[in-house]
Coordinates of N, CA and C in Angstrom, one line a residue:
M70 N -18.5 11.8 -2.9 CA -17.8 10.8 -3.7 C -18.8 9.8 -4.2
N71 N -18.8 9.5 -5.4 CA -19.7 8.4 -6.0 C -18.9 7.1 -5.8
T72 N -19.7 6.1 -5.4 CA -19.1 4.8 -5.2 C -19.8 3.7 -6.1
I73 N -19.1 2.6 -6.3 CA -19.7 1.5 -7.0 C -19.6 0.3 -6.1
K74 N -20.7 -0.4 -6.0 CA -20.8 -1.6 -5.2 C -20.3 -2.8 -6.0
M75 N -19.5 -3.7 -5.4 CA -19.0 -4.8 -6.1 C -19.4 -6.1 -5.3
T76 N -19.8 -7.1 -6.0 CA -20.1 -8.4 -5.4 C -19.0 -9.4 -5.7
L77 N -18.7 -10.2 -4.7 CA -17.6 -11.1 -4.9 C -18.1 -12.5 -4.3
D78 N -18.0 -13.5 -5.2 CA -18.3 -14.8 -4.8 C -17.1 -15.5 -4.2
Y79 N -17.2 -16.2 -3.1 CA -16.1 -17.0 -2.5 C -16.7 -18.1 -1.7
P80 N -15.9 -19.2 -1.6 CA -16.4 -20.3 -0.8 C -16.7 -19.9 0.7
E81 N -17.8 -20.4 1.2 CA -18.2 -20.1 2.5 C -17.2 -20.5 3.6
D82 N -16.5 -21.6 3.3 CA -15.5 -22.0 4.3 C -14.3 -21.1 4.4
I83 N -14.1 -20.2 3.5 CA -13.0 -19.2 3.6 C -13.2 -18.4 4.9
L84 N -14.4 -18.0 5.2 CA -14.7 -17.2 6.4 C -14.3 -18.1 7.7
L85 N -14.7 -19.3 7.6 CA -14.3 -20.2 8.8 C -12.8 -20.4 8.9
A86 N -12.1 -20.5 7.8 CA -10.7 -20.7 7.8 C -10.0 -19.5 8.3
L87 N -10.5 -18.3 8.0 CA -10.0 -17.0 8.5 C -10.5 -16.6 9.8
N88 N -11.6 -17.3 10.3 CA -12.2 -16.9 11.5 C -12.6 -15.4 11.5
E89 N -13.3 -15.0 10.3 CA -13.7 -13.7 10.1 C -15.2 -13.6 9.7
T90 N -15.8 -12.5 9.9 CA -17.1 -12.3 9.4 C -17.0 -11.8 7.9
S91 N -18.1 -11.8 7.2 CA -18.0 -11.3 5.8 C -17.6 -9.9 5.8
E92 N -18.0 -9.1 6.8 CA -17.6 -7.7 6.8 C -16.1 -7.5 7.0
E93 N -15.6 -8.3 7.9 CA -14.1 -8.3 8.2 C -13.3 -8.7 6.9
F94 N -13.8 -9.8 6.3 CA -13.2 -10.3 5.1 C -13.2 -9.2 4.0
S95 N -14.3 -8.6 3.8 CA -14.5 -7.5 2.8 C -13.5 -6.4 3.1
K96 N -13.4 -6.0 4.3 CA -12.5 -4.9 4.7 C -11.0 -5.3 4.4
R97 N -10.7 -6.6 4.7 CA -9.3 -7.1 4.5 C -9.0 -7.1 3.0
L98 N -10.0 -7.5 2.2 CA -9.7 -7.5 0.7 C -9.5 -6.1 0.2
K99 N -10.3 -5.1 0.7 CA -10.2 -3.8 0.2 C -8.8 -3.2 0.6
I100 N -8.3 -3.5 1.8 CA -7.0 -3.0 2.2 C -5.9 -3.7 1.4
L101 N -6.0 -5.0 1.3 CA -4.9 -5.7 0.6 C -4.9 -5.3 -0.9
G102 N -6.1 -5.1 -1.4 CA -6.2 -4.7 -2.8 C -5.5 -3.3 -3.0
A103 N -5.8 -2.4 -2.1 CA -5.3 -1.1 -2.2 C -3.8 -1.1 -2.0
V104 N -3.3 -2.0 -1.1 CA -1.8 -2.1 -0.9 C -1.2 -2.6 -2.2
K105 N -1.7 -3.6 -2.8 CA -1.1 -4.2 -4.0 C -1.2 -3.2 -5.2
L106 N -2.3 -2.5 -5.3 CA -2.4 -1.5 -6.4 C -1.4 -0.3 -6.2
Y107 N -1.1 0.0 -4.9 CA -0.1 1.0 -4.6 C 1.3 0.5 -5.0
E108 N 1.5 -0.8 -4.5 CA 2.8 -1.4 -4.8 C 3.1 -1.5 -6.3
L109 N 2.1 -1.7 -7.1 CA 2.2 -1.8 -8.6 C 2.2 -0.4 -9.2
S110 N 2.2 0.6 -8.4 CA 2.1 2.0 -8.9 C 0.9 2.3 -9.8
K111 N -0.2 1.6 -9.5 CA -1.5 1.8 -10.2 C -2.3 2.9 -9.5
L112 N -2.1 3.1 -8.2 CA -2.8 4.1 -7.4 C -1.8 4.9 -6.6
S113 N -2.0 6.2 -6.5 CA -1.2 7.1 -5.6 C -1.5 6.7 -4.1
L114 N -0.7 7.2 -3.3 CA -0.9 6.9 -1.8 C -2.2 7.4 -1.4
G115 N -2.6 8.6 -1.8 CA -3.9 9.2 -1.4 C -5.1 8.3 -1.9
K116 N -5.0 7.9 -3.2 CA -6.1 7.1 -3.8 C -6.2 5.7 -3.2
A117 N -5.0 5.1 -2.9 CA -5.0 3.8 -2.3 C -5.5 3.9 -0.9
S118 N -5.2 4.9 -0.1 CA -5.7 5.0 1.2 C -7.2 5.2 1.2
E119 N -7.6 6.0 0.2 CA -9.1 6.2 0.1 C -9.8 4.9 -0.2
L120 N -9.2 4.1 -1.1 CA -9.8 2.8 -1.5 C -9.9 1.9 -0.2
A121 N -8.8 1.9 0.6 CA -8.7 1.1 1.8 C -9.6 1.6 2.9
G122 N -10.2 2.8 2.7 CA -11.0 3.4 3.8 C -10.2 3.8 5.0
M123 N -9.0 4.3 4.7 CA -8.1 4.7 5.8 C -7.5 6.1 5.6
D124 N -7.1 6.7 6.6 CA -6.3 8.0 6.4 C -4.9 7.6 6.0
K125 N -4.2 8.5 5.5 CA -2.9 8.2 4.9 C -1.9 7.7 5.9
I126 N -1.9 8.2 7.1 CA -1.0 7.7 8.1 C -1.3 6.2 8.4
S127 N -2.5 5.9 8.6 CA -2.9 4.5 8.9 C -2.5 3.6 7.7
F128 N -2.7 4.1 6.5 CA -2.4 3.3 5.3 C -0.9 3.1 5.2
I129 N -0.1 4.1 5.5 CA 1.4 3.9 5.5 C 1.8 2.9 6.5
A130 N 1.1 2.8 7.7 CA 1.4 1.8 8.7 C 1.0 0.4 8.1
E131 N -0.1 0.3 7.3 CA -0.5 -0.9 6.7 C 0.6 -1.3 5.6
L132 N 1.1 -0.4 4.9 CA 2.1 -0.7 3.9 C 3.3 -1.3 4.6
D133 N 3.7 -0.7 5.8 CA 4.8 -1.2 6.6 C 4.6 -2.7 7.0
K134 N 3.3 -2.9 7.5 CA 3.0 -4.3 7.9 C 3.1 -5.3 6.7
C135 N 2.8 -4.8 5.5 CA 2.9 -5.7 4.3 C 4.3 -5.6 3.7
K136 N 5.2 -4.9 4.3 CA 6.6 -4.8 3.8 C 6.6 -4.1 2.4
V137 N 5.8 -3.2 2.2 CA 5.7 -2.4 0.9 C 6.3 -1.0 1.2
P138 N 7.4 -0.7 0.5 CA 8.0 0.6 0.8 C 7.1 1.8 0.4
V139 N 7.1 2.8 1.2 CA 6.3 4.0 0.9 C 7.0 4.8 -0.2
I140 N 8.3 5.0 -0.1 CA 9.0 5.7 -1.1 C 9.7 4.7 -2.0
K141 N 9.4 4.9 -3.3 CA 10.0 4.0 -4.3 C 11.2 4.8 -5.0
Y142 N 12.4 4.5 -4.5 CA 13.5 5.2 -5.1 C 14.5 4.2 -5.5
P143 N 14.8 4.1 -6.8 CA 15.8 3.1 -7.3 C 17.1 3.2 -6.5
L144 N 17.7 2.1 -6.2 CA 18.9 2.0 -5.4 C 20.0 2.7 -6.2
E145 N 20.1 2.6 -7.5 CA 21.2 3.2 -8.3 C 21.0 4.7 -8.2
S146 N 19.8 5.2 -8.2 CA 19.6 6.7 -8.1 C 20.0 7.2 -6.7
L147 N 19.7 6.4 -5.7 CA 20.1 6.8 -4.4 C 21.7 6.8 -4.2
K148 N 22.3 5.8 -4.8 CA 23.8 5.8 -4.8 C 24.4 7.0 -5.5
Q149 N 23.8 7.4 -6.6 CA 24.3 8.6 -7.3 C 24.1 9.9 -6.5
E150 N 22.9 10.0 -5.8 CA 22.7 11.1 -5.0 C 23.7 11.2 -3.8
I151 N 24.0 10.1 -3.2 CA 25.0 10.0 -2.1 C 26.3 10.4 -2.6
D152 N 26.7 9.9 -3.8 CA 28.0 10.3 -4.4 C 28.1 11.8 -4.6
T153 N 27.0 12.3 -5.2 CA 27.0 13.8 -5.4 C 27.1 14.6 -4.1
L154 N 26.4 14.1 -3.1 CA 26.6 14.8 -1.8 C 28.0 14.7 -1.2
K155 N 28.6 13.6 -1.4 CA 30.0 13.4 -0.9 C 30.9 14.3 -1.7
D156 N 30.7 14.4 -3.0 CA 31.5 15.3 -3.8 C 31.4 16.8 -3.3
L157 N 30.2 17.2 -3.1 CA 29.9 18.5 -2.6 C 30.5 18.8 -1.3
I158 N 30.5 17.8 -0.4 CA 31.1 18.0 1.0 C 32.6 18.1 0.8
D159 N 33.2 17.3 -0.1 CA 34.7 17.3 -0.3 C 35.1 18.6 -0.8
E160 N 34.3 19.3 -1.6 CA 34.7 20.6 -2.2 C 34.7 21.7 -1.2
E161 N 34.1 21.5 -0.1 CA 34.0 22.6 0.9 C 35.3 22.6 1.8

């Protein structure tokens, strides 16, 4: 896999405020960026977990921590599916 290195400028006191090293902060930004890009449907689960440097299961756990749903299913569609299932059950 080819990678691109990115440099980010930020105030030094950010690390003090977060009580993190630059490596920890960099890792945090990668994970949060991947979570947000997944939430916005810009990246698939696989690509987002790859960006975060995590396996899919760990990334799903991270999504849960950030309260981002793994499955994006519109509520109205879910209601229609449930109604269809109820109709099928009633027919039996």
